[in-house]
Amino acid sequence: MKVLLDLQYLNVATTGIKTYMMELAHAARTYPHPEIEWIFSHDPEKQSADQSFKNPQSKVQRLNYHLDYFKWKEFQLPDMVKKHQPDVLICPDFVSPAASLPCRRLTVIHDAFFWQMPQNYPKWWRTYFLRLIKKGLKENTEIITTTEYSRKSLYKYLKKIYPMTVIHQAPKKLSEGIDAIFLENHGLEKQRYFLHIGTFDKRKNLPLLVHAFADFLKETNSDFKLVLAGGAGQSVQMNDKPLVDSLLAELQLQDKVILPGYISDLQVRTLYKGAFAYAFPSENEGFGIPIVEAMSFGVPVIHADQPALMEVAGGAGLAVQTGDQLDLKEKMILLSSEKKRVAAMIKNGLEQSKKFSAKNFIEGFHQVILKN
């Protein structure tokens, strides 16, 4: 059984989809199956390091990327299918070629955000991208998604019912070691900060987290800090970074809320190793990989009761009502005052995180690939 894995999108992917694609490629190499021959469209490391289209600074650069992506999906990838004659084509970035192909397709649609949250995307781009997705849902298409919540959401918005399988992904394997100077440079002490890692997209509810943290400090008079690591939202419509910046000035929290920006894998590992708890108030997620990452490092997780996060946490986290600032503040206080609860959450979280291994991830694909 020959399987072609499309990795072209790694040249621009920066967040969850990048992790998904890289870990899928690594797992395919690490856990080979005797009946499956993998063909990668690109070397994952080289394609991920390609800077040709990353961080476009002008409309011309963005247009050039979209043209390159369209050319790949609609012409070059079908040519590669003709050349290698795979039995299965896997497209892990929502879009499969519109052309008819002589093989099965596994198209990964990670979430239903484009349908659920149209206000977060430029109208022209959303219309164009949804059209690409729908045109690629051709004959012999099966959809892979990340959680039961995403599966149910997609069935709601797709006009046609496609075979759909939930495969839980694996977190990124972070390099060993820590960067102790990083904590020192930001005035951080181990076990004395709450953590969030990710973009400042509006759906992440980071202004709510800042407000809840300010209330937490007032009630506890503690020396805790809050770390919000990551870059701006992925579009003007989606970006809450300016609002967070203004909130920090208004609430005089500049020395209490640390914004280190994009950070290295070693710094990510360092922050997880030293965090007291992870705070994840997002109003909408397709999966929520930071929950798994935090739990695997023995960090208790406070998360919104959004369905995907509840599914991934599996009861090992501390759920708060989505969008409820008071509830979030109270749960932060609860964790800071109950050592037995923290110890139990750490234990349960470590067990829950084991379910999301690279081996389980690739075996989910093996089962779908070989079922026919």
CSV table of C-alpha atoms in Angstrom, one decimal:
chain,number,residue,atom,x,y,z
A,1,MET,CA,0.0,0.0,0.0
A,2,LYS,CA,1.6,3.3,-1.2
A,3,VAL,CA,0.7,6.4,0.7
A,4,LEU,CA,1.6,9.9,-0.5
A,5,LEU,CA,1.7,12.5,2.3
A,6,ASP,CA,1.4,16.2,1.1
A,7,LEU,CA,3.7,18.3,3.2
A,8,GLN,CA,3.9,21.4,1.0
A,9,TYR,CA,2.0,23.7,3.4
A,10,LEU,CA,4.9,23.4,5.9
A,11,ASN,CA,6.6,26.3,4.2
A,12,VAL,CA,4.1,28.7,5.8
A,13,ALA,CA,2.5,26.7,8.7
A,14,THR,CA,3.4,28.2,12.1
A,15,THR,CA,1.0,26.9,14.7
A,16,GLY,CA,-1.2,23.8,15.3
A,17,ILE,CA,-1.2,22.5,11.7
A,18,LYS,CA,2.6,22.7,11.6
A,19,THR,CA,2.8,20.5,14.7
A,20,TYR,CA,0.2,18.1,13.3
A,21,MET,CA,2.1,17.7,9.9
A,22,MET,CA,5.5,17.4,11.5
A,23,GLU,CA,4.4,14.9,14.1
A,24,LEU,CA,2.5,12.8,11.5
A,25,ALA,CA,5.6,12.6,9.3
A,26,HIS,CA,7.9,11.8,12.3
A,27,ALA,CA,5.5,9.1,13.5
A,28,ALA,CA,5.3,7.5,10.0
A,29,ARG,CA,9.1,7.2,10.1
A,30,THR,CA,9.3,6.1,13.7
A,31,TYR,CA,6.5,3.5,13.6
A,32,PRO,CA,6.7,1.9,10.1
A,33,HIS,CA,4.0,-0.6,9.1
A,34,PRO,CA,5.0,-3.6,7.0
A,35,GLU,CA,2.1,-3.1,4.6
A,36,ILE,CA,2.5,0.7,4.1
A,37,GLU,CA,5.1,2.5,2.0
A,38,TRP,CA,5.2,6.2,2.8
A,39,ILE,CA,6.1,8.8,0.1
A,40,PHE,CA,6.6,12.4,1.3
A,41,SER,CA,6.0,15.2,-1.2
A,42,HIS,CA,8.7,17.2,0.6
A,43,ASP,CA,11.3,16.6,3.2
A,44,PRO,CA,9.5,17.9,6.4
A,45,GLU,CA,12.5,19.6,8.0
A,46,LYS,CA,13.6,21.4,4.8
A,47,GLN,CA,10.1,22.5,3.9
A,48,SER,CA,9.5,23.7,7.4
A,49,ALA,CA,12.7,25.8,7.3
A,50,ASP,CA,11.8,27.3,3.9
A,51,GLN,CA,11.5,31.1,4.4
A,52,SER,CA,10.3,32.0,0.9
A,53,PHE,CA,6.7,32.8,1.9
A,54,LYS,CA,6.9,33.2,5.7
A,55,ASN,CA,5.7,36.5,7.2
A,56,PRO,CA,4.7,38.2,4.0
A,57,GLN,CA,5.1,42.0,4.3
A,58,SER,CA,3.0,43.1,1.3
A,59,LYS,CA,-0.1,42.2,-0.7
A,60,VAL,CA,2.1,41.2,-3.6
A,61,GLN,CA,4.0,38.7,-1.4
A,62,ARG,CA,0.7,37.3,-0.1
A,63,LEU,CA,-0.7,37.0,-3.6
A,64,ASN,CA,2.5,35.2,-4.8
A,65,TYR,CA,2.0,32.7,-2.0
A,66,HIS,CA,-1.6,32.0,-2.8
A,67,LEU,CA,-0.7,31.5,-6.5
A,68,ASP,CA,2.1,29.1,-5.4
A,69,TYR,CA,-0.3,27.1,-3.2
A,70,PHE,CA,-2.9,27.0,-5.9
A,71,LYS,CA,-0.4,25.8,-8.5
A,72,TRP,CA,0.8,23.1,-6.1
A,73,LYS,CA,-2.7,21.7,-5.2
A,74,GLU,CA,-4.2,21.9,-8.6
A,75,PHE,CA,-1.2,21.0,-10.9
A,76,GLN,CA,1.9,19.8,-9.2
A,77,LEU,CA,0.4,17.5,-6.6
A,78,PRO,CA,-1.9,15.7,-9.2
A,79,ASP,CA,1.3,15.3,-11.3
A,80,MET,CA,3.0,13.7,-8.3
A,81,VAL,CA,0.1,11.3,-7.9
A,82,LYS,CA,0.4,10.3,-11.6
A,83,LYS,CA,4.2,9.8,-11.1
A,84,HIS,CA,4.1,7.7,-7.9
A,85,GLN,CA,0.6,6.1,-8.3
A,86,PRO,CA,-0.2,5.9,-4.6
A,87,ASP,CA,-3.2,4.0,-3.3
A,88,VAL,CA,-3.9,6.8,-0.8
A,89,LEU,CA,-3.2,10.6,-0.8
A,90,ILE,CA,-3.2,12.3,2.6
A,91,CYS,CA,-3.7,16.1,2.6
A,92,PRO,CA,-3.3,17.3,6.2
A,93,ASP,CA,-4.1,21.0,5.5
A,94,PHE,CA,-7.8,21.1,4.7
A,95,VAL,CA,-7.4,21.1,0.9
A,96,SER,CA,-7.2,18.3,-1.7
A,97,PRO,CA,-6.9,18.8,-5.4
A,98,ALA,CA,-10.1,19.6,-7.4
A,99,ALA,CA,-9.0,17.2,-10.2
A,100,SER,CA,-10.2,13.6,-10.3
A,101,LEU,CA,-7.5,11.3,-9.0
A,102,PRO,CA,-7.1,7.5,-9.3
A,103,CYS,CA,-6.6,7.0,-5.5
A,104,ARG,CA,-8.4,7.3,-2.2
A,105,ARG,CA,-8.1,10.7,-0.4
A,106,LEU,CA,-7.7,11.3,3.3
A,107,THR,CA,-8.3,15.0,3.8
A,108,VAL,CA,-7.6,16.3,7.3
A,109,ILE,CA,-10.1,19.1,8.3
A,110,HIS,CA,-8.9,20.1,11.8
A,111,ASP,CA,-11.9,22.2,12.8
A,112,ALA,CA,-15.0,24.1,11.6
A,113,PHE,CA,-13.7,27.6,12.4
A,114,PHE,CA,-14.1,28.9,8.8
A,115,TRP,CA,-17.8,28.2,9.1
A,116,GLN,CA,-18.4,28.9,12.8
A,117,MET,CA,-16.4,32.2,13.0
A,118,PRO,CA,-16.6,34.1,9.7
A,119,GLN,CA,-16.0,37.4,11.5
A,120,ASN,CA,-12.4,36.3,12.2
A,121,TYR,CA,-11.3,36.1,8.5
A,122,PRO,CA,-11.1,38.5,5.6
A,123,LYS,CA,-14.3,37.9,3.6
A,124,TRP,CA,-12.6,37.3,0.2
A,125,TRP,CA,-10.0,35.0,1.6
A,126,ARG,CA,-12.6,32.9,3.5
A,127,THR,CA,-14.8,32.6,0.4
A,128,TYR,CA,-11.8,31.5,-1.7
A,129,PHE,CA,-10.5,29.0,0.9
A,130,LEU,CA,-13.9,27.4,1.5
A,131,ARG,CA,-14.3,27.0,-2.2
A,132,LEU,CA,-10.9,25.2,-2.4
A,133,ILE,CA,-11.9,22.9,0.5
A,134,LYS,CA,-15.2,22.0,-1.1
A,135,LYS,CA,-13.8,21.4,-4.6
A,136,GLY,CA,-11.3,19.0,-3.1
A,137,LEU,CA,-13.9,16.8,-1.4
A,138,LYS,CA,-14.2,14.5,-4.5
A,139,GLU,CA,-14.8,10.9,-5.1
A,140,ASN,CA,-13.2,8.4,-2.7
A,141,THR,CA,-12.7,11.2,-0.1
A,142,GLU,CA,-12.6,10.4,3.6
A,143,ILE,CA,-12.2,13.1,6.2
A,144,ILE,CA,-9.9,12.9,9.2
A,145,THR,CA,-10.6,15.3,12.1
A,146,THR,CA,-9.2,15.8,15.5
A,147,THR,CA,-12.0,15.4,18.1
A,148,GLU,CA,-15.6,14.3,18.3
A,149,TYR,CA,-16.5,18.0,18.7
A,150,SER,CA,-14.9,18.8,15.3
A,151,ARG,CA,-16.6,15.8,13.7
A,152,LYS,CA,-20.1,16.9,14.8
A,153,SER,CA,-19.4,20.5,13.8
A,154,LEU,CA,-18.2,19.5,10.3
A,155,TYR,CA,-21.3,17.4,9.8
A,156,LYS,CA,-23.4,20.4,10.6
A,157,TYR,CA,-21.7,22.6,7.9
A,158,LEU,CA,-20.8,20.2,5.1
A,159,LYS,CA,-23.6,19.7,2.6
A,160,LYS,CA,-22.7,16.1,1.8
A,161,ILE,CA,-22.0,13.4,4.3
A,162,TYR,CA,-18.5,12.0,4.0
A,163,PRO,CA,-16.9,9.1,5.9
A,164,MET,CA,-15.2,10.8,8.8
A,165,THR,CA,-12.8,9.4,11.4
A,166,VAL,CA,-11.5,11.1,14.6
A,167,ILE,CA,-7.8,10.6,15.2
A,168,HIS,CA,-6.3,12.3,18.2
A,169,GLN,CA,-3.0,13.9,17.4
A,170,ALA,CA,0.2,13.8,19.3
A,171,PRO,CA,2.0,16.8,20.8
A,172,LYS,CA,5.3,18.1,19.6
A,173,LYS,CA,8.3,16.3,21.1
A,174,LEU,CA,10.3,19.1,22.7
A,175,SER,CA,14.1,18.9,23.1
A,176,GLU,CA,15.6,18.0,26.4
A,177,GLY,CA,17.0,20.6,28.8
A,178,ILE,CA,15.9,24.0,30.0
A,179,ASP,CA,16.9,27.6,29.5
A,180,ALA,CA,17.3,28.9,33.1
A,181,ILE,CA,18.5,32.3,31.9
A,182,PHE,CA,15.2,32.8,30.1
A,183,LEU,CA,13.2,32.6,33.3
A,184,GLU,CA,15.7,34.9,35.1
A,185,ASN,CA,15.6,37.4,32.3
A,186,HIS,CA,11.8,37.7,32.6
A,187,GLY,CA,11.8,37.8,36.4
A,188,LEU,CA,10.0,34.4,36.7
A,189,GLU,CA,10.3,32.0,39.6
A,190,LYS,CA,9.4,28.3,39.3
A,191,GLN,CA,5.8,27.5,40.5
A,192,ARG,CA,5.0,31.2,40.7
A,193,TYR,CA,3.3,31.9,37.3
A,194,PHE,CA,0.3,30.9,35.3
A,195,LEU,CA,1.1,30.1,31.6
A,196,HIS,CA,-0.6,30.4,28.2
A,197,ILE,CA,1.2,29.6,25.0
A,198,GLY,CA,-0.3,30.5,21.6
A,199,THR,CA,-1.3,33.3,19.3
A,200,PHE,CA,-3.4,36.2,20.5
A,201,ASP,CA,-6.4,35.2,18.4
A,202,LYS,CA,-9.7,36.6,19.6
A,203,ARG,CA,-11.1,33.1,20.2
A,204,LYS,CA,-8.4,32.5,22.8
A,205,ASN,CA,-10.1,34.9,25.2
A,206,LEU,CA,-6.8,36.4,26.5
A,207,PRO,CA,-8.2,39.8,27.5
A,208,LEU,CA,-10.6,37.8,29.8
A,209,LEU,CA,-7.6,35.9,31.2
A,210,VAL,CA,-5.8,39.2,31.9
A,211,HIS,CA,-8.9,40.6,33.7
A,212,ALA,CA,-9.3,37.4,35.7
A,213,PHE,CA,-5.6,37.4,36.7
A,214,ALA,CA,-5.9,41.0,37.8
A,215,ASP,CA,-8.8,40.1,40.1
A,216,PHE,CA,-6.8,37.1,41.3
A,217,LEU,CA,-3.9,39.3,42.4
A,218,LYS,CA,-6.3,41.7,44.2
A,219,GLU,CA,-7.9,38.9,46.2
A,220,THR,CA,-4.8,36.9,47.0
A,221,ASN,CA,-2.2,39.7,47.2
A,222,SER,CA,0.2,37.2,45.8
A,223,ASP,CA,3.4,37.5,43.8
A,224,PHE,CA,2.2,35.3,41.0
A,225,LYS,CA,2.8,36.3,37.4
A,226,LEU,CA,1.1,35.5,34.1
A,227,VAL,CA,3.0,34.5,31.0
A,228,LEU,CA,1.4,34.9,27.6
A,229,ALA,CA,3.8,33.5,25.1
A,230,GLY,CA,3.2,33.7,21.4
A,231,GLY,CA,2.7,36.2,18.6
A,232,ALA,CA,-0.1,38.3,17.2
A,233,GLY,CA,-3.4,36.9,15.9
A,234,GLN,CA,-3.3,35.6,12.3
A,235,SER,CA,-5.2,38.5,10.8
A,236,VAL,CA,-6.3,42.0,11.8
A,237,GLN,CA,-9.7,40.7,12.5
A,238,MET,CA,-8.4,37.9,14.7
A,239,ASN,CA,-5.7,39.8,16.6
A,240,ASP,CA,-6.3,40.7,20.3
A,241,LYS,CA,-2.7,41.6,20.9
A,242,PRO,CA,-3.3,45.4,20.8
A,243,LEU,CA,-6.2,45.0,23.2
A,244,VAL,CA,-4.1,43.0,25.6
A,245,ASP,CA,-1.3,45.6,25.5
A,246,SER,CA,-3.8,48.4,26.3
A,247,LEU,CA,-5.3,46.4,29.1
A,248,LEU,CA,-1.9,45.9,30.7
A,249,ALA,CA,-1.3,49.6,30.7
A,250,GLU,CA,-4.8,50.4,32.0
A,251,LEU,CA,-4.5,47.8,34.8
A,252,GLN,CA,-0.9,48.6,35.5
A,253,LEU,CA,0.2,45.0,35.0
A,254,GLN,CA,3.2,45.5,32.8
A,255,ASP,CA,5.5,43.9,35.4
A,256,LYS,CA,3.1,41.1,36.3
A,257,VAL,CA,2.1,39.9,32.8
A,258,ILE,CA,5.0,38.7,30.7
A,259,LEU,CA,4.8,38.8,26.9
A,260,PRO,CA,8.0,37.1,25.6
A,261,GLY,CA,6.6,36.8,22.0
A,262,TYR,CA,7.5,33.8,19.9
A,263,ILE,CA,9.8,31.5,21.7
A,264,SER,CA,12.1,28.5,20.9
A,265,ASP,CA,11.2,24.9,21.7
A,266,LEU,CA,13.7,25.0,24.5
A,267,GLN,CA,12.0,28.0,26.0
A,268,VAL,CA,8.6,26.4,25.6
A,269,ARG,CA,9.9,23.4,27.6
A,270,THR,CA,11.4,25.7,30.2
A,271,LEU,CA,8.1,27.5,30.7
A,272,TYR,CA,6.2,24.3,31.1
A,273,LYS,CA,8.7,22.9,33.5
A,274,GLY,CA,8.4,25.9,35.8
A,275,ALA,CA,4.7,26.8,35.5
A,276,PHE,CA,2.4,26.5,38.5
A,277,ALA,CA,-0.6,26.0,36.2
A,278,TYR,CA,-1.7,26.4,32.6
A,279,ALA,CA,-4.7,28.6,31.8
A,280,PHE,CA,-6.7,27.9,28.6
A,281,PRO,CA,-9.9,30.0,28.5
A,282,SER,CA,-10.4,29.6,24.7
A,283,GLU,CA,-14.0,29.8,23.4
A,284,ASN,CA,-13.4,27.5,20.5
A,285,GLU,CA,-10.8,24.9,19.7
A,286,GLY,CA,-10.7,21.9,17.4
A,287,PHE,CA,-8.3,20.0,19.7
A,288,GLY,CA,-6.2,22.0,22.2
A,289,ILE,CA,-2.7,20.6,22.0
A,290,PRO,CA,-1.4,22.8,25.0
A,291,ILE,CA,-3.6,20.7,27.3
A,292,VAL,CA,-1.7,17.6,26.4
A,293,GLU,CA,1.6,19.3,26.5
A,294,ALA,CA,1.0,20.9,29.9
A,295,MET,CA,-0.3,17.7,31.4
A,296,SER,CA,2.7,15.7,30.1
A,297,PHE,CA,5.0,18.1,32.1
A,298,GLY,CA,3.0,17.7,35.3
A,299,VAL,CA,1.3,21.1,35.0
A,300,PRO,CA,-2.3,21.4,36.2
A,301,VAL,CA,-4.6,22.8,33.6
A,302,ILE,CA,-7.5,25.2,34.0
A,303,HIS,CA,-9.6,25.2,30.8
A,304,ALA,CA,-12.9,26.4,29.4
A,305,ASP,CA,-15.7,24.0,29.3
A,306,GLN,CA,-15.6,24.2,25.5
A,307,PRO,CA,-16.4,20.7,24.1
A,308,ALA,CA,-13.0,19.9,22.4
A,309,LEU,CA,-11.1,21.0,25.5
A,310,MET,CA,-13.3,18.9,27.7
A,311,GLU,CA,-12.8,15.9,25.4
A,312,VAL,CA,-9.0,16.2,25.4
A,313,ALA,CA,-8.7,16.9,29.1
A,314,GLY,CA,-10.8,13.9,29.9
A,315,GLY,CA,-11.7,15.2,33.4
A,316,ALA,CA,-8.1,15.7,34.4
A,317,GLY,CA,-8.3,19.4,34.1
A,318,LEU,CA,-10.3,22.0,36.1
A,319,ALA,CA,-13.1,23.3,33.9
A,320,VAL,CA,-14.5,26.8,34.0
A,321,GLN,CA,-17.6,28.2,32.3
A,322,THR,CA,-16.5,29.6,28.9
A,323,GLY,CA,-16.3,33.3,28.9
A,324,ASP,CA,-16.9,33.6,32.7
A,325,GLN,CA,-14.3,35.9,34.2
A,326,LEU,CA,-15.5,35.4,37.8
A,327,ASP,CA,-15.4,31.6,37.5
A,328,LEU,CA,-11.9,31.7,36.0
A,329,LYS,CA,-10.6,33.9,38.8
A,330,GLU,CA,-12.1,31.6,41.4
A,331,LYS,CA,-10.6,28.5,39.9
A,332,MET,CA,-7.2,30.2,39.9
A,333,ILE,CA,-7.6,31.0,43.6
A,334,LEU,CA,-8.8,27.5,44.2
A,335,LEU,CA,-5.6,26.0,42.7
A,336,SER,CA,-3.3,28.4,44.5
A,337,SER,CA,-4.8,27.3,47.9
A,338,GLU,CA,-5.4,23.6,47.6
A,339,LYS,CA,-2.2,21.5,47.4
A,340,LYS,CA,-4.0,18.2,47.5
A,341,ARG,CA,-6.1,19.2,44.5
A,342,VAL,CA,-3.0,20.2,42.6
A,343,ALA,CA,-1.3,16.9,43.4
A,344,ALA,CA,-4.3,14.9,42.2
A,345,MET,CA,-4.6,17.0,39.0
A,346,ILE,CA,-0.9,16.5,38.2
A,347,LYS,CA,-1.3,12.7,38.7
A,348,ASN,CA,-4.4,12.5,36.6
A,349,GLY,CA,-3.0,14.8,33.9
A,350,LEU,CA,0.1,12.7,33.5
A,351,GLU,CA,-2.1,9.6,32.9
A,352,GLN,CA,-4.4,11.4,30.5
A,353,SER,CA,-1.5,12.8,28.4
A,354,LYS,CA,-0.2,9.2,27.7
A,355,LYS,CA,-3.3,8.6,25.5
A,356,PHE,CA,-2.0,11.1,23.0
A,357,SER,CA,1.2,9.4,21.9
A,358,ALA,CA,2.9,9.4,18.5
A,359,LYS,CA,2.3,5.7,18.3
A,360,ASN,CA,-1.4,6.0,18.9
A,361,PHE,CA,-1.5,8.9,16.4
A,362,ILE,CA,0.0,7.0,13.5
A,363,GLU,CA,-1.8,3.8,14.3
A,364,GLY,CA,-5.1,5.7,13.9
A,365,PHE,CA,-4.0,6.5,10.3
A,366,HIS,CA,-2.8,2.9,9.7
A,367,GLN,CA,-6.3,1.6,10.6
A,368,VAL,CA,-8.0,4.0,8.1
A,369,ILE,CA,-5.4,3.4,5.4
A,370,LEU,CA,-5.7,-0.4,5.6
A,371,LYS,CA,-9.4,-0.8,6.2
A,372,ASN,CA,-10.4,-1.2,2.5
